[in-house]
Amino acid sequence: MSTPVEIVLIVAAVGYVLIRRMAGDVAEAKRMLLLPAILAVIGLSNVDESVQSATAIVFLVGTLAVSVLFGVLRGVSIRIYQQDGVAHMRYTWLTIALWVLNVGAKVGANLLLGLITGVASGGNSVMLTIGVGMLVEGVVVLARAVRTDSRIVWKKGEDGKAHTTSPFLDDLQARMTRR
């Protein structure tokens, strides 16, 4: 089962992302892809021995599938706009509602699994499912952003420095926007 410290860290991280993205921010590819991937890998390594029964594995796969679905829906619900020639993104109220439903589905699935198996944990899979959902959300947002004329940023410049771009994303965008 997740420790109280892990739960607080997960809630704090998700809260930070929600607040930052509600205000609008640069659609930074590195932050949308690498960080969720790292979170998913850490989450996968945290899946414990309680996920050994067929029922627990089915629930884990099911909650991963639900997180992927919610990631796609959130990615579609995010507003992408241009500011100073650079792609920006902003969460909408629908995006927030989808986050709440996603977390509710995960908690509900863990409770149901506990009732069925008598094991009170979801195998510490919260980080895994959140990471996978955020990764899918990022892929959807970037797939939408490369179809625009806005510049895609790999890493946002700090302290007034220029943004770092990605030759791969630049090339992909050039191919996607050719008419």
JSON list of N, CA and C in Angstrom, two decimals, residues 55-128:
[
{"chain": "A", "resi": 55, "resn": "THR", "atom": "N", "xyz": [-7.07, -11.76, -10.64]},
{"chain": "A", "resi": 55, "resn": "THR", "atom": "CA", "xyz": [-8.01, -10.66, -10.41]},
{"chain": "A", "resi": 55, "resn": "THR", "atom": "C", "xyz": [-7.26, -9.34, -10.28]},
{"chain": "A", "resi": 56, "resn": "ALA", "atom": "N", "xyz": [-6.18, -9.33, -9.50]},
{"chain": "A", "resi": 56, "resn": "ALA", "atom": "CA", "xyz": [-5.40, -8.10, -9.30]},
{"chain": "A", "resi": 56, "resn": "ALA", "atom": "C", "xyz": [-4.76, -7.65, -10.60]},
{"chain": "A", "resi": 57, "resn": "ILE", "atom": "N", "xyz": [-4.29, -8.59, -11.41]},
{"chain": "A", "resi": 57, "resn": "ILE", "atom": "CA", "xyz": [-3.69, -8.24, -12.70]},
{"chain": "A", "resi": 57, "resn": "ILE", "atom": "C", "xyz": [-4.73, -7.65, -13.64]},
{"chain": "A", "resi": 58, "resn": "VAL", "atom": "N", "xyz": [-5.92, -8.23, -13.66]},
{"chain": "A", "resi": 58, "resn": "VAL", "atom": "CA", "xyz": [-7.01, -7.71, -14.49]},
{"chain": "A", "resi": 58, "resn": "VAL", "atom": "C", "xyz": [-7.37, -6.30, -14.05]},
{"chain": "A", "resi": 59, "resn": "PHE", "atom": "N", "xyz": [-7.44, -6.06, -12.73]},
{"chain": "A", "resi": 59, "resn": "PHE", "atom": "CA", "xyz": [-7.75, -4.72, -12.24]},
{"chain": "A", "resi": 59, "resn": "PHE", "atom": "C", "xyz": [-6.64, -3.73, -12.62]},
{"chain": "A", "resi": 60, "resn": "LEU", "atom": "N", "xyz": [-5.39, -4.15, -12.52]},
{"chain": "A", "resi": 60, "resn": "LEU", "atom": "CA", "xyz": [-4.28, -3.27, -12.89]},
{"chain": "A", "resi": 60, "resn": "LEU", "atom": "C", "xyz": [-4.35, -2.93, -14.38]},
{"chain": "A", "resi": 61, "resn": "VAL", "atom": "N", "xyz": [-4.54, -3.92, -15.21]},
{"chain": "A", "resi": 61, "resn": "VAL", "atom": "CA", "xyz": [-4.65, -3.68, -16.66]},
{"chain": "A", "resi": 61, "resn": "VAL", "atom": "C", "xyz": [-5.86, -2.80, -16.96]},
{"chain": "A", "resi": 62, "resn": "GLY", "atom": "N", "xyz": [-6.96, -3.07, -16.27]},
{"chain": "A", "resi": 62, "resn": "GLY", "atom": "CA", "xyz": [-8.18, -2.28, -16.46]},
{"chain": "A", "resi": 62, "resn": "GLY", "atom": "C", "xyz": [-7.99, -0.82, -16.07]},
{"chain": "A", "resi": 63, "resn": "THR", "atom": "N", "xyz": [-7.35, -0.58, -14.91]},
{"chain": "A", "resi": 63, "resn": "THR", "atom": "CA", "xyz": [-7.14, 0.80, -14.49]},
{"chain": "A", "resi": 63, "resn": "THR", "atom": "C", "xyz": [-6.12, 1.50, -15.38]},
{"chain": "A", "resi": 64, "resn": "LEU", "atom": "N", "xyz": [-5.17, 0.75, -15.92]},
{"chain": "A", "resi": 64, "resn": "LEU", "atom": "CA", "xyz": [-4.25, 1.34, -16.90]},
{"chain": "A", "resi": 64, "resn": "LEU", "atom": "C", "xyz": [-5.00, 1.75, -18.17]},
{"chain": "A", "resi": 65, "resn": "ALA", "atom": "N", "xyz": [-5.90, 0.87, -18.63]},
{"chain": "A", "resi": 65, "resn": "ALA", "atom": "CA", "xyz": [-6.70, 1.19, -19.82]},
{"chain": "A", "resi": 65, "resn": "ALA", "atom": "C", "xyz": [-7.58, 2.42, -19.58]},
{"chain": "A", "resi": 66, "resn": "VAL", "atom": "N", "xyz": [-8.17, 2.50, -18.39]},
{"chain": "A", "resi": 66, "resn": "VAL", "atom": "CA", "xyz": [-9.00, 3.67, -18.05]},
{"chain": "A", "resi": 66, "resn": "VAL", "atom": "C", "xyz": [-8.14, 4.93, -18.02]},
{"chain": "A", "resi": 67, "resn": "SER", "atom": "N", "xyz": [-6.92, 4.83, -17.47]},
{"chain": "A", "resi": 67, "resn": "SER", "atom": "CA", "xyz": [-6.03, 5.99, -17.42]},
{"chain": "A", "resi": 67, "resn": "SER", "atom": "C", "xyz": [-5.61, 6.43, -18.82]},
{"chain": "A", "resi": 68, "resn": "VAL", "atom": "N", "xyz": [-5.39, 5.46, -19.71]},
{"chain": "A", "resi": 68, "resn": "VAL", "atom": "CA", "xyz": [-5.07, 5.79, -21.10]},
{"chain": "A", "resi": 68, "resn": "VAL", "atom": "C", "xyz": [-6.25, 6.53, -21.74]},
{"chain": "A", "resi": 69, "resn": "LEU", "atom": "N", "xyz": [-7.47, 6.01, -21.54]},
{"chain": "A", "resi": 69, "resn": "LEU", "atom": "CA", "xyz": [-8.66, 6.65, -22.09]},
{"chain": "A", "resi": 69, "resn": "LEU", "atom": "C", "xyz": [-8.81, 8.07, -21.56]},
{"chain": "A", "resi": 70, "resn": "PHE", "atom": "N", "xyz": [-8.68, 8.23, -20.24]},
{"chain": "A", "resi": 70, "resn": "PHE", "atom": "CA", "xyz": [-8.79, 9.57, -19.67]},
{"chain": "A", "resi": 70, "resn": "PHE", "atom": "C", "xyz": [-7.65, 10.48, -20.14]},
{"chain": "A", "resi": 71, "resn": "GLY", "atom": "N", "xyz": [-6.46, 9.93, -20.36]},
{"chain": "A", "resi": 71, "resn": "GLY", "atom": "CA", "xyz": [-5.35, 10.71, -20.90]},
{"chain": "A", "resi": 71, "resn": "GLY", "atom": "C", "xyz": [-5.67, 11.25, -22.29]},
{"chain": "A", "resi": 72, "resn": "VAL", "atom": "N", "xyz": [-6.27, 10.40, -23.13]},
{"chain": "A", "resi": 72, "resn": "VAL", "atom": "CA", "xyz": [-6.66, 10.83, -24.48]},
{"chain": "A", "resi": 72, "resn": "VAL", "atom": "C", "xyz": [-7.73, 11.92, -24.38]},
{"chain": "A", "resi": 73, "resn": "LEU", "atom": "N", "xyz": [-8.74, 11.70, -23.54]},
{"chain": "A", "resi": 73, "resn": "LEU", "atom": "CA", "xyz": [-9.82, 12.68, -23.41]},
{"chain": "A", "resi": 73, "resn": "LEU", "atom": "C", "xyz": [-9.30, 14.01, -22.86]},
{"chain": "A", "resi": 74, "resn": "ARG", "atom": "N", "xyz": [-8.40, 13.95, -21.87]},
{"chain": "A", "resi": 74, "resn": "ARG", "atom": "CA", "xyz": [-7.82, 15.20, -21.35]},
{"chain": "A", "resi": 74, "resn": "ARG", "atom": "C", "xyz": [-7.00, 15.90, -22.42]},
{"chain": "A", "resi": 75, "resn": "GLY", "atom": "N", "xyz": [-6.21, 15.13, -23.18]},
{"chain": "A", "resi": 75, "resn": "GLY", "atom": "CA", "xyz": [-5.40, 15.72, -24.25]},
{"chain": "A", "resi": 75, "resn": "GLY", "atom": "C", "xyz": [-6.24, 16.44, -25.29]},
{"chain": "A", "resi": 76, "resn": "VAL", "atom": "N", "xyz": [-7.41, 15.89, -25.57]},
{"chain": "A", "resi": 76, "resn": "VAL", "atom": "CA", "xyz": [-8.32, 16.53, -26.53]},
{"chain": "A", "resi": 76, "resn": "VAL", "atom": "C", "xyz": [-8.99, 17.76, -25.93]},
{"chain": "A", "resi": 77, "resn": "SER", "atom": "N", "xyz": [-9.22, 17.73, -24.61]},
{"chain": "A", "resi": 77, "resn": "SER", "atom": "CA", "xyz": [-9.93, 18.84, -23.96]},
{"chain": "A", "resi": 77, "resn": "SER", "atom": "C", "xyz": [-9.06, 20.07, -23.69]},
{"chain": "A", "resi": 78, "resn": "ILE", "atom": "N", "xyz": [-7.76, 19.91, -23.77]},
{"chain": "A", "resi": 78, "resn": "ILE", "atom": "CA", "xyz": [-6.83, 21.01, -23.47]},
{"chain": "A", "resi": 78, "resn": "ILE", "atom": "C", "xyz": [-6.84, 22.03, -24.61]},
{"chain": "A", "resi": 79, "resn": "ARG", "atom": "N", "xyz": [-6.87, 23.29, -24.24]},
{"chain": "A", "resi": 79, "resn": "ARG", "atom": "CA", "xyz": [-6.85, 24.37, -25.23]},
{"chain": "A", "resi": 79, "resn": "ARG", "atom": "C", "xyz": [-5.41, 24.63, -25.63]},
{"chain": "A", "resi": 80, "resn": "ILE", "atom": "N", "xyz": [-5.14, 24.58, -26.93]},
{"chain": "A", "resi": 80, "resn": "ILE", "atom": "CA", "xyz": [-3.81, 24.90, -27.46]},
{"chain": "A", "resi": 80, "resn": "ILE", "atom": "C", "xyz": [-3.93, 26.25, -28.17]},
{"chain": "A", "resi": 81, "resn": "TYR", "atom": "N", "xyz": [-3.02, 27.15, -27.85]},
{"chain": "A", "resi": 81, "resn": "TYR", "atom": "CA", "xyz": [-3.06, 28.48, -28.45]},
{"chain": "A", "resi": 81, "resn": "TYR", "atom": "C", "xyz": [-1.63, 28.96, -28.69]},
{"chain": "A", "resi": 82, "resn": "GLN", "atom": "N", "xyz": [-1.51, 29.99, -29.50]},
{"chain": "A", "resi": 82, "resn": "GLN", "atom": "CA", "xyz": [-0.20, 30.54, -29.84]},
{"chain": "A", "resi": 82, "resn": "GLN", "atom": "C", "xyz": [0.03, 31.83, -29.08]},
{"chain": "A", "resi": 83, "resn": "GLN", "atom": "N", "xyz": [1.23, 31.96, -28.55]},
{"chain": "A", "resi": 83, "resn": "GLN", "atom": "CA", "xyz": [1.63, 33.20, -27.89]},
{"chain": "A", "resi": 83, "resn": "GLN", "atom": "C", "xyz": [3.08, 33.46, -28.26]},
{"chain": "A", "resi": 84, "resn": "ASP", "atom": "N", "xyz": [3.35, 34.59, -28.86]},
{"chain": "A", "resi": 84, "resn": "ASP", "atom": "CA", "xyz": [4.70, 34.93, -29.32]},
{"chain": "A", "resi": 84, "resn": "ASP", "atom": "C", "xyz": [5.28, 33.86, -30.24]},
{"chain": "A", "resi": 85, "resn": "GLY", "atom": "N", "xyz": [4.43, 33.26, -31.06]},
{"chain": "A", "resi": 85, "resn": "GLY", "atom": "CA", "xyz": [4.86, 32.26, -32.03]},
{"chain": "A", "resi": 85, "resn": "GLY", "atom": "C", "xyz": [5.10, 30.88, -31.46]},
{"chain": "A", "resi": 86, "resn": "VAL", "atom": "N", "xyz": [4.88, 30.70, -30.15]},
{"chain": "A", "resi": 86, "resn": "VAL", "atom": "CA", "xyz": [5.14, 29.44, -29.48]},
{"chain": "A", "resi": 86, "resn": "VAL", "atom": "C", "xyz": [3.82, 28.80, -29.04]},
{"chain": "A", "resi": 87, "resn": "ALA", "atom": "N", "xyz": [3.74, 27.48, -29.16]},
{"chain": "A", "resi": 87, "resn": "ALA", "atom": "CA", "xyz": [2.54, 26.75, -28.73]},
{"chain": "A", "resi": 87, "resn": "ALA", "atom": "C", "xyz": [2.43, 26.78, -27.21]},
{"chain": "A", "resi": 88, "resn": "HIS", "atom": "N", "xyz": [1.26, 27.14, -26.75]},
{"chain": "A", "resi": 88, "resn": "HIS", "atom": "CA", "xyz": [0.94, 27.13, -25.32]},
{"chain": "A", "resi": 88, "resn": "HIS", "atom": "C", "xyz": [-0.27, 26.22, -25.11]},
{"chain": "A", "resi": 89, "resn": "MET", "atom": "N", "xyz": [-0.45, 25.82, -23.86]},
{"chain": "A", "resi": 89, "resn": "MET", "atom": "CA", "xyz": [-1.60, 24.97, -23.55]},
{"chain": "A", "resi": 89, "resn": "MET", "atom": "C", "xyz": [-2.25, 25.46, -22.26]},
{"chain": "A", "resi": 90, "resn": "ARG", "atom": "N", "xyz": [-3.54, 25.22, -22.16]},
{"chain": "A", "resi": 90, "resn": "ARG", "atom": "CA", "xyz": [-4.27, 25.61, -20.95]},
{"chain": "A", "resi": 90, "resn": "ARG", "atom": "C", "xyz": [-5.34, 24.57, -20.67]},
{"chain": "A", "resi": 91, "resn": "TYR", "atom": "N", "xyz": [-5.35, 24.08, -19.44]},
{"chain": "A", "resi": 91, "resn": "TYR", "atom": "CA", "xyz": [-6.40, 23.17, -19.02]},
{"chain": "A", "resi": 91, "resn": "TYR", "atom": "C", "xyz": [-7.74, 23.92, -19.02]},
{"chain": "A", "resi": 92, "resn": "THR", "atom": "N", "xyz": [-8.79, 23.19, -19.34]},
{"chain": "A", "resi": 92, "resn": "THR", "atom": "CA", "xyz": [-10.14, 23.72, -19.27]},
{"chain": "A", "resi": 92, "resn": "THR", "atom": "C", "xyz": [-10.82, 23.09, -18.04]},
{"chain": "A", "resi": 93, "resn": "TRP", "atom": "N", "xyz": [-12.01, 23.55, -17.76]},
{"chain": "A", "resi": 93, "resn": "TRP", "atom": "CA", "xyz": [-12.75, 22.95, -16.64]},
{"chain": "A", "resi": 93, "resn": "TRP", "atom": "C", "xyz": [-13.10, 21.50, -16.96]},
{"chain": "A", "resi": 94, "resn": "LEU", "atom": "N", "xyz": [-13.29, 21.19, -18.24]},
{"chain": "A", "resi": 94, "resn": "LEU", "atom": "CA", "xyz": [-13.53, 19.80, -18.63]},
{"chain": "A", "resi": 94, "resn": "LEU", "atom": "C", "xyz": [-12.31, 18.94, -18.33]},
{"chain": "A", "resi": 95, "resn": "THR", "atom": "N", "xyz": [-11.12, 19.48, -18.57]},
{"chain": "A", "resi": 95, "resn": "THR", "atom": "CA", "xyz": [-9.89, 18.75, -18.26]},
{"chain": "A", "resi": 95, "resn": "THR", "atom": "C", "xyz": [-9.83, 18.42, -16.77]},
{"chain": "A", "resi": 96, "resn": "ILE", "atom": "N", "xyz": [-10.15, 19.40, -15.93]},
{"chain": "A", "resi": 96, "resn": "ILE", "atom": "CA", "xyz": [-10.15, 19.19, -14.48]},
{"chain": "A", "resi": 96, "resn": "ILE", "atom": "C", "xyz": [-11.18, 18.12, -14.10]},
{"chain": "A", "resi": 97, "resn": "ALA", "atom": "N", "xyz": [-12.37, 18.20, -14.69]},
{"chain": "A", "resi": 97, "resn": "ALA", "atom": "CA", "xyz": [-13.41, 17.19, -14.40]},
{"chain": "A", "resi": 97, "resn": "ALA", "atom": "C", "xyz": [-12.93, 15.80, -14.81]},
{"chain": "A", "resi": 98, "resn": "LEU", "atom": "N", "xyz": [-12.24, 15.70, -15.93]},
{"chain": "A", "resi": 98, "resn": "LEU", "atom": "CA", "xyz": [-11.71, 14.40, -16.37]},
{"chain": "A", "resi": 98, "resn": "LEU", "atom": "C", "xyz": [-10.64, 13.89, -15.40]},
{"chain": "A", "resi": 99, "resn": "TRP", "atom": "N", "xyz": [-9.82, 14.78, -14.85]},
{"chain": "A", "resi": 99, "resn": "TRP", "atom": "CA", "xyz": [-8.84, 14.38, -13.83]},
{"chain": "A", "resi": 99, "resn": "TRP", "atom": "C", "xyz": [-9.55, 13.80, -12.61]},
{"chain": "A", "resi": 100, "resn": "VAL", "atom": "N", "xyz": [-10.59, 14.51, -12.15]},
{"chain": "A", "resi": 100, "resn": "VAL", "atom": "CA", "xyz": [-11.34, 14.05, -10.97]},
{"chain": "A", "resi": 100, "resn": "VAL", "atom": "C", "xyz": [-11.96, 12.69, -11.23]},
{"chain": "A", "resi": 101, "resn": "LEU", "atom": "N", "xyz": [-12.56, 12.51, -12.40]},
{"chain": "A", "resi": 101, "resn": "LEU", "atom": "CA", "xyz": [-13.16, 11.21, -12.75]},
{"chain": "A", "resi": 101, "resn": "LEU", "atom": "C", "xyz": [-12.10, 10.12, -12.83]},
{"chain": "A", "resi": 102, "resn": "ASN", "atom": "N", "xyz": [-10.94, 10.45, -13.38]},
{"chain": "A", "resi": 102, "resn": "ASN", "atom": "CA", "xyz": [-9.85, 9.47, -13.48]},
{"chain": "A", "resi": 102, "resn": "ASN", "atom": "C", "xyz": [-9.39, 9.00, -12.10]},
{"chain": "A", "resi": 103, "resn": "VAL", "atom": "N", "xyz": [-9.16, 9.95, -11.20]},
{"chain": "A", "resi": 103, "resn": "VAL", "atom": "CA", "xyz": [-8.74, 9.60, -9.84]},
{"chain": "A", "resi": 103, "resn": "VAL", "atom": "C", "xyz": [-9.85, 8.82, -9.13]},
{"chain": "A", "resi": 104, "resn": "GLY", "atom": "N", "xyz": [-11.09, 9.26, -9.32]},
{"chain": "A", "resi": 104, "resn": "GLY", "atom": "CA", "xyz": [-12.22, 8.54, -8.71]},
{"chain": "A", "resi": 104, "resn": "GLY", "atom": "C", "xyz": [-12.32, 7.11, -9.22]},
{"chain": "A", "resi": 105, "resn": "ALA", "atom": "N", "xyz": [-12.09, 6.92, -10.50]},
{"chain": "A", "resi": 105, "resn": "ALA", "atom": "CA", "xyz": [-12.15, 5.56, -11.06]},
{"chain": "A", "resi": 105, "resn": "ALA", "atom": "C", "xyz": [-11.04, 4.69, -10.47]},
{"chain": "A", "resi": 106, "resn": "LYS", "atom": "N", "xyz": [-9.85, 5.25, -10.29]},
{"chain": "A", "resi": 106, "resn": "LYS", "atom": "CA", "xyz": [-8.73, 4.48, -9.72]},
{"chain": "A", "resi": 106, "resn": "LYS", "atom": "C", "xyz": [-9.02, 4.12, -8.27]},
{"chain": "A", "resi": 107, "resn": "VAL", "atom": "N", "xyz": [-9.49, 5.09, -7.49]},
{"chain": "A", "resi": 107, "resn": "VAL", "atom": "CA", "xyz": [-9.81, 4.82, -6.08]},
{"chain": "A", "resi": 107, "resn": "VAL", "atom": "C", "xyz": [-10.94, 3.79, -5.99]},
{"chain": "A", "resi": 108, "resn": "GLY", "atom": "N", "xyz": [-11.97, 3.95, -6.82]},
{"chain": "A", "resi": 108, "resn": "GLY", "atom": "CA", "xyz": [-13.08, 3.00, -6.82]},
{"chain": "A", "resi": 108, "resn": "GLY", "atom": "C", "xyz": [-12.64, 1.60, -7.20]},
{"chain": "A", "resi": 109, "resn": "ALA", "atom": "N", "xyz": [-11.77, 1.49, -8.20]},
{"chain": "A", "resi": 109, "resn": "ALA", "atom": "CA", "xyz": [-11.27, 0.18, -8.61]},
{"chain": "A", "resi": 109, "resn": "ALA", "atom": "C", "xyz": [-10.45, -0.46, -7.49]},
{"chain": "A", "resi": 110, "resn": "ASN", "atom": "N", "xyz": [-9.63, 0.33, -6.80]},
{"chain": "A", "resi": 110, "resn": "ASN", "atom": "CA", "xyz": [-8.84, -0.20, -5.69]},
{"chain": "A", "resi": 110, "resn": "ASN", "atom": "C", "xyz": [-9.75, -0.67, -4.55]},
{"chain": "A", "resi": 111, "resn": "LEU", "atom": "N", "xyz": [-10.81, 0.09, -4.25]},
{"chain": "A", "resi": 111, "resn": "LEU", "atom": "CA", "xyz": [-11.75, -0.32, -3.21]},
{"chain": "A", "resi": 111, "resn": "LEU", "atom": "C", "xyz": [-12.47, -1.61, -3.61]},
{"chain": "A", "resi": 112, "resn": "LEU", "atom": "N", "xyz": [-12.91, -1.68, -4.86]},
{"chain": "A", "resi": 112, "resn": "LEU", "atom": "CA", "xyz": [-13.59, -2.89, -5.35]},
{"chain": "A", "resi": 112, "resn": "LEU", "atom": "C", "xyz": [-12.66, -4.09, -5.31]},
{"chain": "A", "resi": 113, "resn": "LEU", "atom": "N", "xyz": [-11.41, -3.88, -5.72]},
{"chain": "A", "resi": 113, "resn": "LEU", "atom": "CA", "xyz": [-10.42, -4.96, -5.66]},
{"chain": "A", "resi": 113, "resn": "LEU", "atom": "C", "xyz": [-10.24, -5.43, -4.23]},
{"chain": "A", "resi": 114, "resn": "GLY", "atom": "N", "xyz": [-10.18, -4.50, -3.29]},
{"chain": "A", "resi": 114, "resn": "GLY", "atom": "CA", "xyz": [-10.06, -4.85, -1.87]},
{"chain": "A", "resi": 114, "resn": "GLY", "atom": "C", "xyz": [-11.23, -5.66, -1.38]},
{"chain": "A", "resi": 115, "resn": "LEU", "atom": "N", "xyz": [-12.44, -5.32, -1.83]},
{"chain": "A", "resi": 115, "resn": "LEU", "atom": "CA", "xyz": [-13.63, -6.09, -1.43]},
{"chain": "A", "resi": 115, "resn": "LEU", "atom": "C", "xyz": [-13.61, -7.50, -2.02]},
{"chain": "A", "resi": 116, "resn": "ILE", "atom": "N", "xyz": [-13.15, -7.61, -3.24]},
{"chain": "A", "resi": 116, "resn": "ILE", "atom": "CA", "xyz": [-13.15, -8.92, -3.91]},
{"chain": "A", "resi": 116, "resn": "ILE", "atom": "C", "xyz": [-12.05, -9.83, -3.38]},
{"chain": "A", "resi": 117, "resn": "THR", "atom": "N", "xyz": [-10.85, -9.28, -3.22]},
{"chain": "A", "resi": 117, "resn": "THR", "atom": "CA", "xyz": [-9.70, -10.12, -2.86]},
{"chain": "A", "resi": 117, "resn": "THR", "atom": "C", "xyz": [-9.35, -10.07, -1.38]},
{"chain": "A", "resi": 118, "resn": "GLY", "atom": "N", "xyz": [-9.86, -9.08, -0.66]},
{"chain": "A", "resi": 118, "resn": "GLY", "atom": "CA", "xyz": [-9.49, -8.93, 0.74]},
{"chain": "A", "resi": 118, "resn": "GLY", "atom": "C", "xyz": [-8.16, -8.21, 0.92]},
{"chain": "A", "resi": 119, "resn": "VAL", "atom": "N", "xyz": [-7.51, -7.84, -0.18]},
{"chain": "A", "resi": 119, "resn": "VAL", "atom": "CA", "xyz": [-6.26, -7.10, -0.12]},
{"chain": "A", "resi": 119, "resn": "VAL", "atom": "C", "xyz": [-6.60, -5.62, -0.26]},
{"chain": "A", "resi": 120, "resn": "ALA", "atom": "N", "xyz": [-6.19, -4.83, 0.70]},
{"chain": "A", "resi": 120, "resn": "ALA", "atom": "CA", "xyz": [-6.61, -3.43, 0.76]},
{"chain": "A", "resi": 120, "resn": "ALA", "atom": "C", "xyz": [-5.82, -2.50, -0.16]},
{"chain": "A", "resi": 121, "resn": "SER", "atom": "N", "xyz": [-4.98, -3.03, -1.02]},
{"chain": "A", "resi": 121, "resn": "SER", "atom": "CA", "xyz": [-4.15, -2.17, -1.85]},
{"chain": "A", "resi": 121, "resn": "SER", "atom": "C", "xyz": [-4.38, -2.45, -3.31]},
{"chain": "A", "resi": 122, "resn": "GLY", "atom": "N", "xyz": [-4.06, -1.47, -4.14]},
{"chain": "A", "resi": 122, "resn": "GLY", "atom": "CA", "xyz": [-4.08, -1.66, -5.58]},
{"chain": "A", "resi": 122, "resn": "GLY", "atom": "C", "xyz": [-2.69, -2.00, -6.09]},
{"chain": "A", "resi": 123, "resn": "GLY", "atom": "N", "xyz": [-1.86, -2.54, -5.21]},
{"chain": "A", "resi": 123, "resn": "GLY", "atom": "CA", "xyz": [-0.52, -2.91, -5.61]},
{"chain": "A", "resi": 123, "resn": "GLY", "atom": "C", "xyz": [0.39, -1.72, -5.83]},
{"chain": "A", "resi": 124, "resn": "ASN", "atom": "N", "xyz": [0.11, -0.61, -5.12]},
{"chain": "A", "resi": 124, "resn": "ASN", "atom": "CA", "xyz": [0.92, 0.60, -5.27]},
{"chain": "A", "resi": 124, "resn": "ASN", "atom": "C", "xyz": [0.99, 1.06, -6.72]},
{"chain": "A", "resi": 125, "resn": "SER", "atom": "N", "xyz": [-0.10, 0.93, -7.44]},
{"chain": "A", "resi": 125, "resn": "SER", "atom": "CA", "xyz": [-0.10, 1.25, -8.87]},
{"chain": "A", "resi": 125, "resn": "SER", "atom": "C", "xyz": [-0.58, 2.66, -9.18]},
{"chain": "A", "resi": 126, "resn": "VAL", "atom": "N", "xyz": [-0.80, 3.48, -8.17]},
{"chain": "A", "resi": 126, "resn": "VAL", "atom": "CA", "xyz": [-1.30, 4.83, -8.41]},
{"chain": "A", "resi": 126, "resn": "VAL", "atom": "C", "xyz": [-0.32, 5.63, -9.26]},
{"chain": "A", "resi": 127, "resn": "MET", "atom": "N", "xyz": [0.97, 5.61, -8.89]},
{"chain": "A", "resi": 127, "resn": "MET", "atom": "CA", "xyz": [1.98, 6.35, -9.67]},
{"chain": "A", "resi": 127, "resn": "MET", "atom": "C", "xyz": [2.05, 5.85, -11.10]},
{"chain": "A", "resi": 128, "resn": "LEU", "atom": "N", "xyz": [1.95, 4.54, -11.27]},
{"chain": "A", "resi": 128, "resn": "LEU", "atom": "CA", "xyz": [1.99, 3.95, -12.62]},
{"chain": "A", "resi": 128, "resn": "LEU", "atom": "C", "xyz": [0.83, 4.46, -13.46]}
]
